[in-house]
Each structure stands twice: as structure tokens, then as C-alpha cells.
Short mmCIF file of C-alpha atoms in Angstrom, two decimals:
data_model
loop_
_atom_site.label_atom_id
_atom_site.label_comp_id
_atom_site.label_asym_id
_atom_site.label_seq_id
_atom_site.Cartn_x
_atom_site.Cartn_y
_atom_site.Cartn_z
CA MET E 1 -32.70 6.84 38.74
CA ARG E 2 -29.60 6.02 36.76
CA LEU E 3 -28.17 9.08 35.01
CA THR E 4 -25.15 7.41 33.41
CA MET E 5 -25.61 5.49 30.21
CA PRO E 6 -23.64 2.44 29.08
CA SER E 7 -20.59 3.28 27.05
CA ARG E 8 -21.06 2.86 23.29
CA HIS E 9 -17.47 1.82 22.62
CA ARG E 10 -16.90 -0.70 19.85
CA ASN E 11 -16.20 -4.19 21.18
CA PRO E 12 -12.44 -4.69 20.68
CA ASP E 13 -12.94 -8.45 20.39
CA GLU E 14 -15.10 -8.06 17.28
CA PHE E 15 -13.78 -7.52 13.79
CA PRO E 16 -14.12 -3.76 13.02
CA THR E 17 -16.17 -4.29 9.85
CA VAL E 18 -17.94 -0.94 9.71
CA GLN E 19 -14.90 1.24 10.38
CA LEU E 20 -12.70 -0.71 7.98
CA PHE E 21 -15.42 -0.40 5.35
CA LEU E 22 -15.52 3.40 5.81
CA LEU E 23 -11.73 3.54 5.76
CA ALA E 24 -11.76 1.49 2.54
CA ILE E 25 -14.15 3.96 0.90
CA VAL E 26 -11.88 6.84 1.85
CA ARG E 27 -8.92 4.85 0.56
CA LEU E 28 -10.57 3.87 -2.74
CA ALA E 29 -10.88 7.43 -4.04
CA GLU E 30 -7.14 7.99 -3.72
CA PRO E 31 -5.74 5.32 -6.10
CA ILE E 32 -8.49 6.22 -8.57
CA ALA E 33 -7.36 9.84 -8.48
CA LEU E 34 -3.64 9.10 -8.63
CA THR E 35 -3.73 6.55 -11.47
CA SER E 36 -6.31 8.29 -13.67
CA ILE E 37 -3.49 10.38 -15.16
CA PHE E 38 -1.62 7.37 -16.56
CA PRO E 39 -3.55 7.06 -19.87
CA TYR E 40 -3.36 10.75 -20.81
CA ALA E 41 -0.03 11.83 -19.30
CA TRP E 42 1.80 11.48 -22.62
CA PRO E 43 -0.74 13.40 -24.79
CA LEU E 44 -1.02 16.02 -22.03
CA ILE E 45 2.72 16.65 -22.25
CA LYS E 46 2.58 16.80 -26.04
CA ARG E 47 -0.19 19.37 -25.75
CA PHE E 48 2.12 21.54 -23.64
CA LYS E 49 4.73 21.34 -26.47
CA ILE E 50 7.73 20.86 -24.21
CA GLY E 51 10.80 19.85 -26.19
CA SER E 52 10.54 17.38 -29.04
CA GLU E 53 7.96 14.63 -29.27
CA ASP E 54 10.66 12.08 -28.43
CA ASP E 55 11.08 13.80 -25.04
CA ALA E 56 7.39 13.50 -24.17
CA SER E 57 7.81 10.15 -22.42
CA PHE E 58 10.52 11.62 -20.17
CA TYR E 59 8.39 14.58 -19.13
CA ALA E 60 5.37 12.34 -18.66
CA GLY E 61 7.40 10.19 -16.28
CA LEU E 62 8.54 13.32 -14.48
CA LEU E 63 4.93 14.48 -14.10
CA ILE E 64 3.84 11.13 -12.66
CA SER E 65 6.82 10.72 -10.32
CA SER E 66 6.61 14.29 -8.94
CA PHE E 67 3.81 13.15 -6.62
CA SER E 68 5.97 10.34 -5.18
CA LEU E 69 8.94 12.67 -4.74
CA ALA E 70 6.89 15.16 -2.71
CA GLU E 71 5.24 12.33 -0.78
CA ALA E 72 8.64 10.89 0.14
CA LEU E 73 9.74 14.24 1.55
CA MET E 74 6.69 14.71 3.77
CA GLY E 75 5.52 11.19 4.62
CA MET E 76 7.33 10.95 7.96
CA TYR E 77 6.22 14.44 8.97
CA TRP E 78 2.53 13.61 8.48
CA GLY E 79 2.97 10.33 10.35
CA SER E 80 4.55 12.13 13.29
CA LEU E 81 1.89 14.84 13.22
CA SER E 82 -0.84 12.20 13.39
CA ASP E 83 0.78 10.92 16.59
CA ARG E 84 0.25 14.37 18.11
CA ILE E 85 -3.07 15.65 16.74
CA GLY E 86 -4.81 12.42 15.72
CA ARG E 87 -5.20 10.29 12.60
CA LYS E 88 -8.47 11.66 11.29
CA PRO E 89 -7.40 15.32 10.75
CA VAL E 90 -4.27 14.26 8.86
CA LEU E 91 -6.26 11.81 6.75
CA LEU E 92 -8.80 14.47 5.77
CA VAL E 93 -6.07 17.00 4.96
CA GLY E 94 -4.51 14.43 2.64
CA CYS E 95 -7.81 13.94 0.81
CA VAL E 96 -8.31 17.70 0.48
CA GLY E 97 -4.77 18.10 -0.83
CA THR E 98 -5.26 15.37 -3.43
CA MET E 99 -8.57 16.93 -4.54
CA PHE E 100 -6.92 20.33 -4.94
CA SER E 101 -4.09 18.68 -6.88
CA MET E 102 -6.55 17.09 -9.33
CA LEU E 103 -8.17 20.45 -10.07
CA MET E 104 -4.79 22.11 -10.64
CA VAL E 105 -3.71 19.45 -13.13
CA GLY E 106 -7.05 19.59 -14.95
CA LEU E 107 -6.87 23.39 -15.30
CA ALA E 108 -3.11 23.58 -15.91
CA PRO E 109 -2.19 25.85 -18.87
CA ASN E 110 1.41 24.57 -18.94
CA ILE E 111 3.59 21.80 -17.56
CA TRP E 112 4.86 23.86 -14.65
CA VAL E 113 1.38 24.34 -13.18
CA ALA E 114 0.69 20.64 -13.69
CA LEU E 115 3.95 19.72 -11.96
CA LEU E 116 3.15 22.10 -9.10
CA GLY E 117 -0.30 20.56 -8.74
CA ARG E 118 1.08 17.02 -8.56
CA ALA E 119 3.78 18.11 -6.11
CA ILE E 120 1.26 19.87 -3.83
CA GLY E 121 -0.82 16.70 -3.79
CA GLY E 122 2.20 14.71 -2.65
CA LEU E 123 3.29 17.27 -0.07
CA LEU E 124 -0.14 17.32 1.59
CA ASN E 125 -0.71 13.58 1.40
CA GLY E 126 0.42 11.34 4.23
CA ASN E 127 -2.52 8.99 3.90
CA ILE E 128 -0.61 5.79 3.21
CA ALA E 129 1.08 5.94 6.61
CA VAL E 130 -2.02 7.21 8.41
CA ILE E 131 -4.33 4.55 6.98
CA GLN E 132 -1.86 1.78 7.85
CA THR E 133 -1.70 3.17 11.38
CA MET E 134 -5.49 3.34 11.67
CA VAL E 135 -5.83 -0.27 10.56
CA GLY E 136 -3.27 -1.25 13.20
CA GLU E 137 -5.21 0.60 15.89
CA LEU E 138 -8.61 -0.70 14.82
CA VAL E 139 -7.45 -4.32 14.85
CA THR E 140 -6.64 -5.42 18.40
CA LYS E 141 -6.74 -9.19 17.99
CA ARG E 142 -3.95 -10.96 16.18
CA GLU E 143 -6.21 -13.44 14.39
CA HIS E 144 -7.93 -10.49 12.66
CA GLU E 145 -4.71 -8.99 11.27
CA PRO E 146 -4.28 -11.05 8.05
CA LYS E 147 -7.85 -10.30 6.98
CA ALA E 148 -7.70 -6.63 7.98
CA TYR E 149 -4.31 -5.90 6.43
CA SER E 150 -5.37 -7.45 3.10
CA ILE E 151 -8.31 -5.04 2.73
CA MET E 152 -6.37 -1.86 1.87
CA PRO E 153 -4.14 -3.49 -0.80
CA PHE E 154 -7.33 -5.05 -2.17
CA VAL E 155 -8.98 -1.63 -2.34
CA TRP E 156 -5.85 -0.14 -3.92
CA SER E 157 -5.95 -2.77 -6.68
CA ILE E 158 -9.58 -1.94 -7.42
CA GLY E 159 -8.69 1.74 -7.59
CA THR E 160 -5.82 1.14 -10.02
CA ILE E 161 -8.26 -0.62 -12.35
CA ILE E 162 -10.98 2.06 -12.14
CA GLY E 163 -8.61 5.07 -12.24
CA PRO E 164 -7.04 4.46 -15.67
CA ALA E 165 -10.48 3.58 -17.03
CA ILE E 166 -11.80 6.99 -15.97
CA GLY E 167 -8.74 8.77 -17.35
CA GLY E 168 -8.88 6.97 -20.69
CA THR E 169 -12.65 7.28 -21.14
CA PHE E 170 -13.21 10.91 -20.17
CA ALA E 171 -9.99 12.55 -21.33
CA ASP E 172 -10.54 15.03 -24.18
CA PRO E 173 -14.36 14.67 -24.09
CA HIS E 174 -14.79 17.19 -26.92
CA GLU E 175 -13.34 14.60 -29.30
CA THR E 176 -15.01 11.57 -27.70
CA PHE E 177 -18.45 13.07 -26.94
CA PRO E 178 -18.77 16.09 -29.28
CA ASP E 179 -22.55 16.41 -28.82
CA THR E 180 -22.30 16.61 -25.05
CA PHE E 181 -19.16 18.77 -24.97
CA PRO E 182 -19.41 21.06 -28.03
CA LYS E 183 -16.78 23.29 -29.53
CA GLY E 184 -16.02 26.36 -27.46
CA SER E 185 -16.89 24.73 -24.15
CA LEU E 186 -14.63 24.72 -21.11
CA PHE E 187 -13.71 21.10 -21.80
CA GLU E 188 -12.33 21.95 -25.23
CA LYS E 189 -10.01 24.52 -23.68
CA PHE E 190 -9.04 22.11 -20.89
CA PRO E 191 -9.44 18.65 -22.46
CA TYR E 192 -8.21 16.79 -19.38
CA LEU E 193 -10.35 18.59 -16.82
CA LEU E 194 -13.31 16.17 -16.88
CA PRO E 195 -11.52 13.06 -15.50
CA ASN E 196 -9.97 15.25 -12.82
CA LEU E 197 -13.38 16.67 -11.89
CA ILE E 198 -14.83 13.16 -11.60
CA CYS E 199 -11.98 12.08 -9.34
CA ALA E 200 -12.24 15.29 -7.30
CA GLY E 201 -15.94 14.55 -6.77
CA MET E 202 -15.09 11.07 -5.48
CA LEU E 203 -12.56 12.58 -3.11
CA LEU E 204 -15.17 15.06 -1.85
CA MET E 205 -17.49 12.16 -1.03
CA SER E 206 -14.64 10.46 0.83
CA ILE E 207 -13.97 13.62 2.82
CA LEU E 208 -17.62 13.94 3.87
CA LEU E 209 -17.90 10.27 4.83
CA GLY E 210 -14.65 10.42 6.74
CA TYR E 211 -15.59 13.61 8.58
CA PHE E 212 -19.01 12.47 9.75
CA LEU E 213 -18.67 8.70 10.16
CA LEU E 214 -15.02 7.70 10.59
CA GLU E 215 -13.82 7.32 14.16
CA GLU E 216 -10.58 8.70 15.56
CA THR E 217 -8.36 5.69 16.32
CA HIS E 218 -5.47 7.33 18.20
CA PRO E 219 -5.32 5.48 21.54
CA ASP E 220 -4.73 8.69 23.53
CA MET E 221 -7.72 10.43 21.98
CA GLN E 222 -10.43 7.90 22.72
CA PRO E 223 -13.31 9.14 24.94
CA ARG E 224 -13.37 7.37 28.29
CA VAL E 225 -17.12 7.73 28.90
CA LEU E 226 -19.73 8.69 26.31
CA LEU E 227 -22.82 10.40 27.73
CA PRO E 228 -25.91 11.61 25.85
CA ASP E 229 -26.37 15.35 25.50
CA THR E 230 -29.43 15.24 27.81
CA THR E 231 -27.49 13.83 30.75
CA PHE E 232 -27.53 16.16 33.80
CA LEU E 233 -24.15 16.33 35.51
CA SER E 234 -23.70 17.40 39.11
CA GLU E 235 -21.39 16.65 41.98
CA ASN E 236 -23.55 13.63 42.73
CA THR E 237 -23.43 12.27 39.19
CA PRO E 238 -21.24 9.15 39.09
CA LEU E 239 -18.77 9.32 36.23
CA ILE E 240 -17.65 5.70 36.60
CA GLU E 241 -20.01 2.79 36.59
CA THR E 242 -19.69 1.01 39.95
CA SER E 243 -22.69 -1.28 40.26
CA ASP E 244 -20.72 -4.40 39.33
CA ALA E 245 -17.40 -3.35 40.77
CA MET E 246 -17.08 -6.34 43.07
CA LYS E 247 -18.08 -8.74 40.33
CA ARG E 248 -15.57 -7.28 37.89
CA PRO E 249 -12.58 -6.02 39.90
CA ALA E 250 -10.24 -3.71 38.04
CA VAL E 251 -7.14 -5.56 39.26
CA ASP E 252 -6.26 -8.88 40.78
CA LEU E 253 -4.18 -8.27 43.90
CA ARG E 254 -3.11 -11.91 43.88
CA ASP E 255 -1.40 -11.54 40.49
CA GLU E 256 2.39 -11.83 40.86
CA ASN E 257 2.78 -9.03 38.29
CA TYR E 258 0.60 -6.57 40.21
CA GLY E 259 2.48 -3.32 40.72
CA THR E 260 4.55 -3.57 37.54
CA ILE E 261 4.04 -1.91 34.16
CA ARG E 262 4.62 -3.77 30.97
CA SER E 263 4.96 -2.48 27.41
CA ILE E 264 3.86 -4.08 24.18
CA ASP E 265 6.54 -6.78 24.13
CA GLY E 266 6.33 -7.62 27.77
CA VAL E 267 8.96 -5.18 28.97
CA ASP E 268 8.75 -4.24 32.64
CA THR E 269 9.24 -0.49 32.49
CA SER E 270 9.37 -0.21 36.25
CA GLY E 271 12.88 -1.66 36.23
CA ALA E 272 11.94 -4.82 38.13
CA SER E 273 13.47 -8.09 37.07
CA THR E 274 10.74 -10.52 36.00
CA LYS E 275 10.62 -13.51 33.73
CA ASN E 276 8.82 -11.48 31.06
CA VAL E 277 11.42 -8.72 30.89
CA GLU E 278 13.71 -8.54 27.85
CA LYS E 279 14.82 -4.91 27.52
CA ARG E 280 13.39 -1.44 27.56
CA PRO E 281 11.67 -0.54 24.29
CA ASP E 282 13.70 1.64 21.92
CA LEU E 283 11.41 4.51 20.96
CA ASN E 284 13.99 6.05 18.61
CA VAL E 285 12.79 4.94 15.19
CA PHE E 286 16.18 5.24 13.49
CA THR E 287 18.11 3.24 16.09
CA ASN E 288 15.53 0.48 16.46
CA LYS E 289 17.00 -2.41 14.46
CA ARG E 290 13.73 -4.29 14.07
CA ILE E 291 11.93 -1.25 12.67
CA MET E 292 14.73 -0.37 10.26
CA ALA E 293 14.98 -3.98 9.06
CA VAL E 294 11.28 -4.08 8.14
CA VAL E 295 11.41 -0.62 6.52
CA LEU E 296 14.42 -1.73 4.45
CA ALA E 297 12.58 -4.89 3.40
CA LEU E 298 9.57 -2.79 2.39
CA SER E 299 11.79 -0.41 0.41
CA ILE E 300 13.48 -3.22 -1.52
CA PHE E 301 10.13 -4.82 -2.30
CA THR E 302 8.62 -1.50 -3.41
CA TYR E 303 11.53 -0.88 -5.76
CA HIS E 304 11.50 -4.17 -7.64
CA SER E 305 7.69 -4.33 -7.62
CA MET E 306 7.53 -0.88 -9.22
CA THR E 307 10.04 -1.92 -11.88
CA TYR E 308 7.74 -4.82 -12.78
CA ASP E 309 4.72 -2.53 -13.09
CA HIS E 310 6.73 -0.18 -15.29
CA LEU E 311 8.36 -2.82 -17.49
CA LEU E 312 5.36 -5.07 -18.09
CA PRO E 313 3.36 -2.84 -20.50
CA ILE E 314 6.54 -1.82 -22.32
CA PHE E 315 7.63 -5.44 -22.74
CA LEU E 316 4.15 -6.45 -23.91
CA GLU E 317 3.86 -3.63 -26.47
CA ASP E 318 7.43 -3.58 -27.79
CA ASP E 319 7.86 -4.96 -31.31
CA ARG E 320 8.61 -8.64 -31.48
CA ALA E 321 11.89 -9.30 -33.28
CA PRO E 322 12.20 -12.50 -35.36
CA LEU E 323 14.43 -15.01 -33.61
CA SER E 324 15.88 -16.03 -36.96
CA HIS E 325 18.25 -13.10 -36.56
CA ALA E 326 20.23 -15.21 -34.14
CA VAL E 327 23.84 -15.79 -35.11
CA GLY E 328 24.31 -19.31 -33.81
CA LEU E 329 22.21 -22.41 -33.31
CA PHE E 330 21.94 -21.98 -29.55
CA ASP E 331 21.27 -18.26 -29.56
CA HIS E 332 17.55 -18.96 -29.37
CA PHE E 333 18.03 -20.40 -25.89
CA SER E 334 20.60 -17.94 -24.60
CA PRO E 335 19.43 -15.95 -21.56
CA PHE E 336 21.40 -13.01 -22.95
CA TYR E 337 19.71 -12.98 -26.35
CA SER E 338 16.26 -11.48 -25.96
CA PRO E 339 15.46 -8.97 -28.71
CA GLY E 340 12.42 -6.73 -28.38
CA GLY E 341 9.16 -7.58 -26.65
CA LEU E 342 6.01 -9.59 -27.31
CA GLY E 343 4.37 -7.29 -29.86
CA PHE E 344 0.85 -7.15 -28.40
CA SER E 345 -1.56 -4.45 -29.50
CA LEU E 346 -2.61 -1.65 -27.14
CA GLN E 347 -6.08 -3.19 -26.79
CA ALA E 348 -4.60 -6.61 -25.98
CA VAL E 349 -2.32 -5.06 -23.36
CA GLY E 350 -5.33 -3.36 -21.77
CA MET E 351 -7.12 -6.69 -21.52
CA ILE E 352 -4.04 -8.38 -20.08
CA MET E 353 -3.65 -5.66 -17.45
CA ALA E 354 -7.33 -5.98 -16.49
CA ILE E 355 -7.00 -9.75 -16.07
CA GLN E 356 -3.87 -9.21 -14.00
CA GLY E 357 -5.93 -6.95 -11.75
CA LEU E 358 -8.47 -9.72 -11.28
CA ILE E 359 -5.69 -12.17 -10.42
CA ALA E 360 -4.38 -9.68 -7.85
CA LEU E 361 -7.83 -9.31 -6.30
CA PHE E 362 -8.17 -13.09 -6.00
CA MET E 363 -4.77 -13.35 -4.31
CA GLN E 364 -5.65 -10.65 -1.80
CA ALA E 365 -9.19 -11.76 -1.00
CA VAL E 366 -8.80 -15.55 -1.03
CA VAL E 367 -5.20 -16.77 -1.08
CA PHE E 368 -3.62 -14.38 1.41
CA PRO E 369 -5.90 -15.06 4.43
CA ILE E 370 -5.60 -18.81 3.94
CA MET E 371 -1.82 -18.79 3.58
CA ALA E 372 -1.33 -16.41 6.50
CA GLU E 373 -3.48 -18.58 8.75
CA ARG E 374 -1.74 -21.83 7.82
CA MET E 375 1.88 -20.64 7.73
CA GLY E 376 1.86 -17.66 10.07
CA VAL E 377 2.90 -14.13 9.20
CA HIS E 378 6.67 -14.38 9.62
CA ARG E 379 7.13 -17.75 7.91
CA LEU E 380 4.98 -16.72 4.96
CA PHE E 381 6.97 -13.49 4.64
CA ILE E 382 10.26 -15.41 4.48
CA PHE E 383 8.80 -17.86 1.95
CA VAL E 384 7.40 -15.34 -0.53
CA THR E 385 10.43 -13.04 -0.28
CA LEU E 386 12.88 -15.88 -0.76
CA PHE E 387 11.26 -17.07 -3.99
CA HIS E 388 10.20 -13.65 -5.33
CA PRO E 389 13.19 -13.32 -7.74
CA ILE E 390 11.71 -16.16 -9.81
CA ALA E 391 8.86 -13.89 -10.93
CA TYR E 392 11.32 -11.56 -12.69
CA ALA E 393 13.84 -14.11 -13.97
CA ILE E 394 11.23 -16.08 -15.95
CA MET E 395 9.74 -13.14 -17.87
CA PRO E 396 12.30 -13.00 -20.76
CA SER E 397 11.61 -16.68 -21.54
CA LEU E 398 8.21 -15.62 -22.92
CA LEU E 399 10.06 -14.54 -26.07
CA PHE E 400 10.79 -18.21 -26.84
CA VAL E 401 7.31 -19.60 -26.10
CA PRO E 402 5.37 -20.80 -29.21
CA GLU E 403 2.67 -18.33 -30.20
CA GLN E 404 -0.20 -20.75 -29.55
CA LEU E 405 1.00 -21.14 -25.94
CA LEU E 406 1.91 -17.51 -25.34
CA TYR E 407 -1.28 -16.41 -23.57
CA PRO E 408 -1.42 -19.42 -21.18
CA ALA E 409 2.27 -18.96 -20.35
CA LEU E 410 1.84 -15.22 -19.81
CA TYR E 411 -1.11 -15.67 -17.44
CA LEU E 412 0.81 -18.37 -15.57
CA PHE E 413 3.74 -15.99 -15.10
CA LEU E 414 1.40 -13.18 -14.00
CA THR E 415 -0.17 -15.53 -11.46
CA ILE E 416 3.27 -16.42 -10.08
CA ARG E 417 4.19 -12.76 -9.82
CA ASN E 418 0.94 -11.78 -8.12
CA PHE E 419 1.23 -14.67 -5.69
CA PHE E 420 4.55 -13.35 -4.41
CA GLY E 421 3.93 -9.63 -4.86
CA ILE E 422 0.40 -9.39 -3.51
CA LEU E 423 1.02 -11.60 -0.47
CA VAL E 424 4.18 -9.88 0.74
CA TYR E 425 2.80 -6.34 1.08
CA PRO E 426 0.17 -6.92 3.81
CA LEU E 427 2.70 -9.14 5.59
CA LEU E 428 5.12 -6.23 5.71
CA LEU E 429 2.40 -3.99 7.14
CA ILE E 430 1.74 -6.49 9.92
CA LEU E 431 5.47 -6.82 10.64
CA ILE E 432 5.81 -3.04 10.85
CA LYS E 433 3.12 -2.94 13.51
CA GLU E 434 4.76 -5.82 15.40
CA ALA E 435 8.17 -4.12 15.28
CA THR E 436 6.82 -0.86 16.73
CA PRO E 437 7.55 -0.91 20.49
CA SER E 438 4.81 1.57 21.38
CA LEU E 439 1.57 2.67 19.74
CA THR E 440 2.54 6.26 20.51
CA ILE E 441 5.07 6.19 17.66
CA LEU E 442 3.15 3.96 15.25
CA GLY E 443 2.24 6.93 13.05
CA LYS E 444 5.86 8.04 12.89
CA VAL E 445 7.02 4.54 11.97
CA ASN E 446 4.42 4.21 9.23
CA GLY E 447 5.38 7.68 8.02
CA LEU E 448 9.00 6.60 7.68
CA ALA E 449 7.92 3.47 5.81
CA ALA E 450 5.70 5.50 3.48
CA SER E 451 8.50 7.99 2.75
CA ALA E 452 10.98 5.24 1.98
CA SER E 453 8.47 3.49 -0.29
CA ALA E 454 7.65 6.70 -2.13
CA ALA E 455 11.34 7.36 -2.73
CA CYS E 456 11.73 3.89 -4.24
CA ARG E 457 8.65 4.35 -6.42
CA MET E 458 10.21 7.55 -7.71
CA VAL E 459 13.58 5.99 -8.57
CA ALA E 460 12.45 2.62 -9.96
CA PRO E 461 10.77 3.62 -13.28
CA PRO E 462 13.62 5.68 -14.77
CA VAL E 463 16.23 3.10 -13.76
CA ALA E 464 14.21 0.20 -15.18
CA GLY E 465 13.43 2.20 -18.33
CA TYR E 466 17.09 3.03 -18.84
CA LEU E 467 18.10 -0.63 -18.49
CA TYR E 468 15.40 -1.67 -20.95
CA ALA E 469 16.48 0.94 -23.51
CA MET E 470 20.13 -0.09 -23.14
CA GLY E 471 19.25 -3.77 -23.40
CA ARG E 472 17.13 -3.14 -26.48
CA ARG E 473 20.14 -1.72 -28.29
CA MET E 474 22.08 -4.88 -27.33
CA ASP E 475 19.27 -7.31 -28.31
CA CYS E 476 18.92 -8.13 -24.63
CA THR E 477 15.75 -6.57 -23.22
CA ALA E 478 16.09 -9.20 -20.49
CA LEU E 479 18.72 -6.89 -18.97
CA ALA E 480 15.98 -4.86 -17.28
CA TRP E 481 14.31 -8.00 -15.90
CA TYR E 482 17.64 -9.30 -14.63
CA GLY E 483 18.23 -5.98 -12.89
CA SER E 484 14.94 -6.44 -11.04
CA THR E 485 15.89 -10.05 -10.29
CA PHE E 486 19.14 -8.88 -8.72
CA VAL E 487 17.35 -6.42 -6.43
CA ALA E 488 14.81 -9.12 -5.47
CA ILE E 489 17.72 -11.45 -4.59
CA LEU E 490 19.09 -8.73 -2.30
CA GLY E 491 15.65 -8.64 -0.68
CA ALA E 492 15.71 -12.42 -0.27
CA ILE E 493 19.01 -12.15 1.59
CA GLN E 494 17.91 -9.18 3.67
CA CYS E 495 14.60 -10.74 4.74
CA PHE E 496 16.38 -12.89 7.34
CA SER E 497 17.26 -9.74 9.27
CA VAL E 498 13.52 -9.17 9.85
CA THR E 499 12.95 -10.87 13.18
CA ARG E 500 10.17 -11.08 15.71
CA SER E 501 10.55 -10.29 19.39
CA LYS E 502 11.54 -13.22 21.61
CA ALA E 503 8.27 -12.91 23.50
CA ARG E 504 6.27 -13.30 20.31
CA GLU E 505 8.41 -16.23 19.17
CA ARG E 506 7.95 -18.02 22.50
CA SER E 507 4.21 -17.47 22.38
CA ALA E 508 3.96 -18.58 18.76
CA ASN E 509 5.95 -21.74 19.46
CA SER E 510 3.89 -22.62 22.51
CA LEU E 511 0.64 -22.03 20.66
CA LYS E 512 1.84 -24.07 17.71
CA ALA E 513 2.78 -26.90 20.07
CA GLY E 514 -0.75 -26.74 21.42
CA GLY E 515 -2.22 -26.99 17.91
CA ILE E 516 -3.16 -23.32 17.57
CA PRO E 517 -2.13 -21.53 14.34
CA ALA E 518 0.38 -18.75 14.88
CA SER E 519 -1.90 -16.27 13.15
CA GLU E 520 -4.55 -16.79 15.83
CA MET E 521 -2.35 -15.50 18.63
CA SER E 522 -3.81 -12.45 20.33
CA ASP E 523 -1.82 -9.40 21.37
CA SER E 524 -2.00 -10.45 25.01
CA ASP E 525 -0.49 -13.82 24.12
CA ALA E 526 2.64 -12.09 22.91
CA VAL E 527 3.35 -10.73 26.36
#
């Protein structure tokens, strides 16, 4: 009688559909929760009566950015902790922290409690790094990476569409739905509690799904043999299946590499000199040039991408100045004469932002996998980063487009921007995984990347807003766009410092010579 049962491990050669789906559900609740505050941040601050009404936008920006500041301080810590105790506990703590943060903001009697709530959410949240790490550990075949790494940005985009909709619809429900939420109710005293409760409920569902169904992905915490609870164990119970041992030998003694140990990039850690040896892997994150180059590229991208997200609604809503105010004949065509914005209504801007979200979803779901497969990860990264500055430089020219062509031109420019911006982010995630010399520090590396990105997200809005305000006084709102263009140009120069290991380059070249796309190279091919 056979007491051992076959292991129920997931087949590493198959695409991890179920686990990525569960991870996506856990991920979806977070952007919904974090962006739901955007529509009501300004009236919330005015309700707190801090300073003059003109200062409300500053304090609203401070309230929103406080989460990113706290996240930047703790991102690397949570990534490192996940390397020691596992990904799943850190992920669930992040969800609990965000849920607690939502309740604090919804029940905040003053700005200081609201700021504390947002900061606590950021301090307890290391989920960006942990989720990226879990995706990297779930996906073991290189041909699956483009598809897998496009899922989380796709989910994030969906969340950033749903989140503001919840915040705008359910904020101050006493005014919007007076019959359901009458005078004297809890929601009149705390008018912004309801959207936070809805988001907290979504986070609770994510926590329960993650706790019961999500697998731990840390490679050192995987069970070796899974036995049913009814299995009787004794000294005669075989713990290793041996019936087919001769048919499937564990090692090939004839292999010339038998007796050596290789790391991810084909490094012989035993010290022997073989043709696959390059150098010992550098496990110090801060001295590893490949890791720091990718993290710097991610930071530059995050900065100028955040400036675009901040400037776009302002530029769309700002009053449109008549171009007849130009002094000379050629002032209409001067890149340094760009007064005001496009003068769209708030409702029109909402529609434009929704359509931009749909464009982003199309780029992530359809365009990215095709482009990554045809060009390969590294080449596509160089291409989109090199031409990314165009997306910012062309925006001021919308001021000179005839009104009947304004919408088509705007959607064309948004498509160009989303093509470059949406494609580059999952590419950077893949490159971070490739640059990491050992899976034992993958969480720490992703934590560093998340902290650097959060710091850039914190700095970008006030800098871009200051440049726009200064340019507005000079009849040159293009100044803010040109500032973003300059940073994107720096990124285009820096992207050439992001290199692949020589082993991966040799494998990619040999596979390409054999007619195999570079994106279909498996991890074993790289060594």
C-alpha cells in the first residue's frame, strides 16, 4: 500500500493564472483605496478650515503626498522583511494598514488626524515591492514575463478609474442622497466616511482572499512534500518518492558541470574556472551597478510620469487665453508663448481622463505583449525611453490647434503618451528581476525600487505645479511641460547604462540567430 501521495505543487512550466488572478484581486483594492481621496481632498481641507481658501490646494497636495512620503521611508524595510519572513505576511499587513488608514481619514475631525492616517497607511504598506517580487517568483519561464508583468499595471489602471468614481459619488452622501442619509446621521457629521468605508470593505475582502487562497511564493518557504492529514507516518514511511528513481535520475554524472554550483547568471560559486563563469554575484544592493542603474531609470520615469498625471487636468481645465494677445506676428508659433490652458469644463475633463484610462488598458493588455515579444524586453525598453520626451514636448502645441481638431489632436497625444508610459513600466519590472543576482534579495531590491519611486511621486507634483504657476505668470505654461521633457531626456541618456548580463546577451543573440524571439528565452537559457 502506498502511503505517500503525489505532490500537489503547481507546474512551473504553466502560466500561473490562478495565483496571478488572486494577486490581482488583492492588488485592485489598493489603487481604489488610494485614489478615492482625489475628488474630495480639496473640499475636505476646506472643511477643516486650515488657513485661507487659497491655501487649500497646498494642504490637499500635502495630504495626498503624505502617503508616498511614508511609503518611501519604509519601502525597503518591508521588502527586506519579506525576504526573511515571507511575502504573504507582509502583503497582508500592508492591506490591513491601508484599511486602517482609510477609516482614520474618514473619521478624522481635523487635518492632523487625516495626515496621521495617510502616513500610517504609507508606513505599513510595502505592497508594491512585495507584489512585484511575488510576480517574479510565480513566473519561472521567460516567455511568460511580458504577459505576467503587464497584469499588475493593468489592474492599477482599473483601480485608478474606479477609485475616483467611488470618492466622487459617495462623498458627502447627506447632500447627494438625503433620503438615505438623513440629517443628524453619522454621515452628516463625517461626510467623507462613506467612500472610505466602501474602500475598507474592499480591502477586507482582499485580506480574506489573500489569507485563505494566496500561496507563499518565497523560494525558501515552499513545502518540499505535501501529505494529506490522514497520512500515517512511521520510520518505514518513505518521505521521498523512489519508484521511478532510475527512470528519472536526480543528476547526470556524465555532465561536465557535475560537482559545480551555479547562480542565476551562470556564476560558478565553487570557484572553479568554467566557460560559463563571469564573476561572483554582488549581493550588496547599493554596490551592484546593474541594480542601481535600473532603479535610477525607474526613479526618473516615475518622476516625469507623475508630473504628466499632475499637469494634465490642470492644463485641460485652465482658462484658455485668446492668442490675439500676442505682440508679434510669429508669437502664435513661438514655443515660449503658451498662455493658459485648454479651457475644458470639469465634466469634459472627467470624460477625457476616463478615455485616457481606456487607452492605457488597451496598451497594457494588447500592445505591450505584442511589442515585447517582437522586440524583446531590453530593446523595447531602450526604444520607448529614448522617444519618451516627445510625449511631453508636444503638449503645449495643443494651444494652437483649431478648435474643431482639438479633440482628435488631444486623443492622439494621449495615445502617444500612453504608448511610451504604459509600456516602459512593466519592462522596468522585468529588468529589475533580471538585474537581481539572487532570489534571496529580490524583496530587498524591489523594496529599494518602491522607496525610490515613492520619493519621486512625492516630489514631482509640487515641482511641476510650481513651474506651471510660474509659467502662467509669464504667459508660458509650456514651462512645466518643458521641465518634464528635460527630465525625460535625462532618462533617455541614462537608459543606456541599463545593461543585461553577458550570459543573457549571448543566449538572446544565439536564440535570435536561430529564429527564436528573445522574449521566449527561458531562465535556464540565460545560464
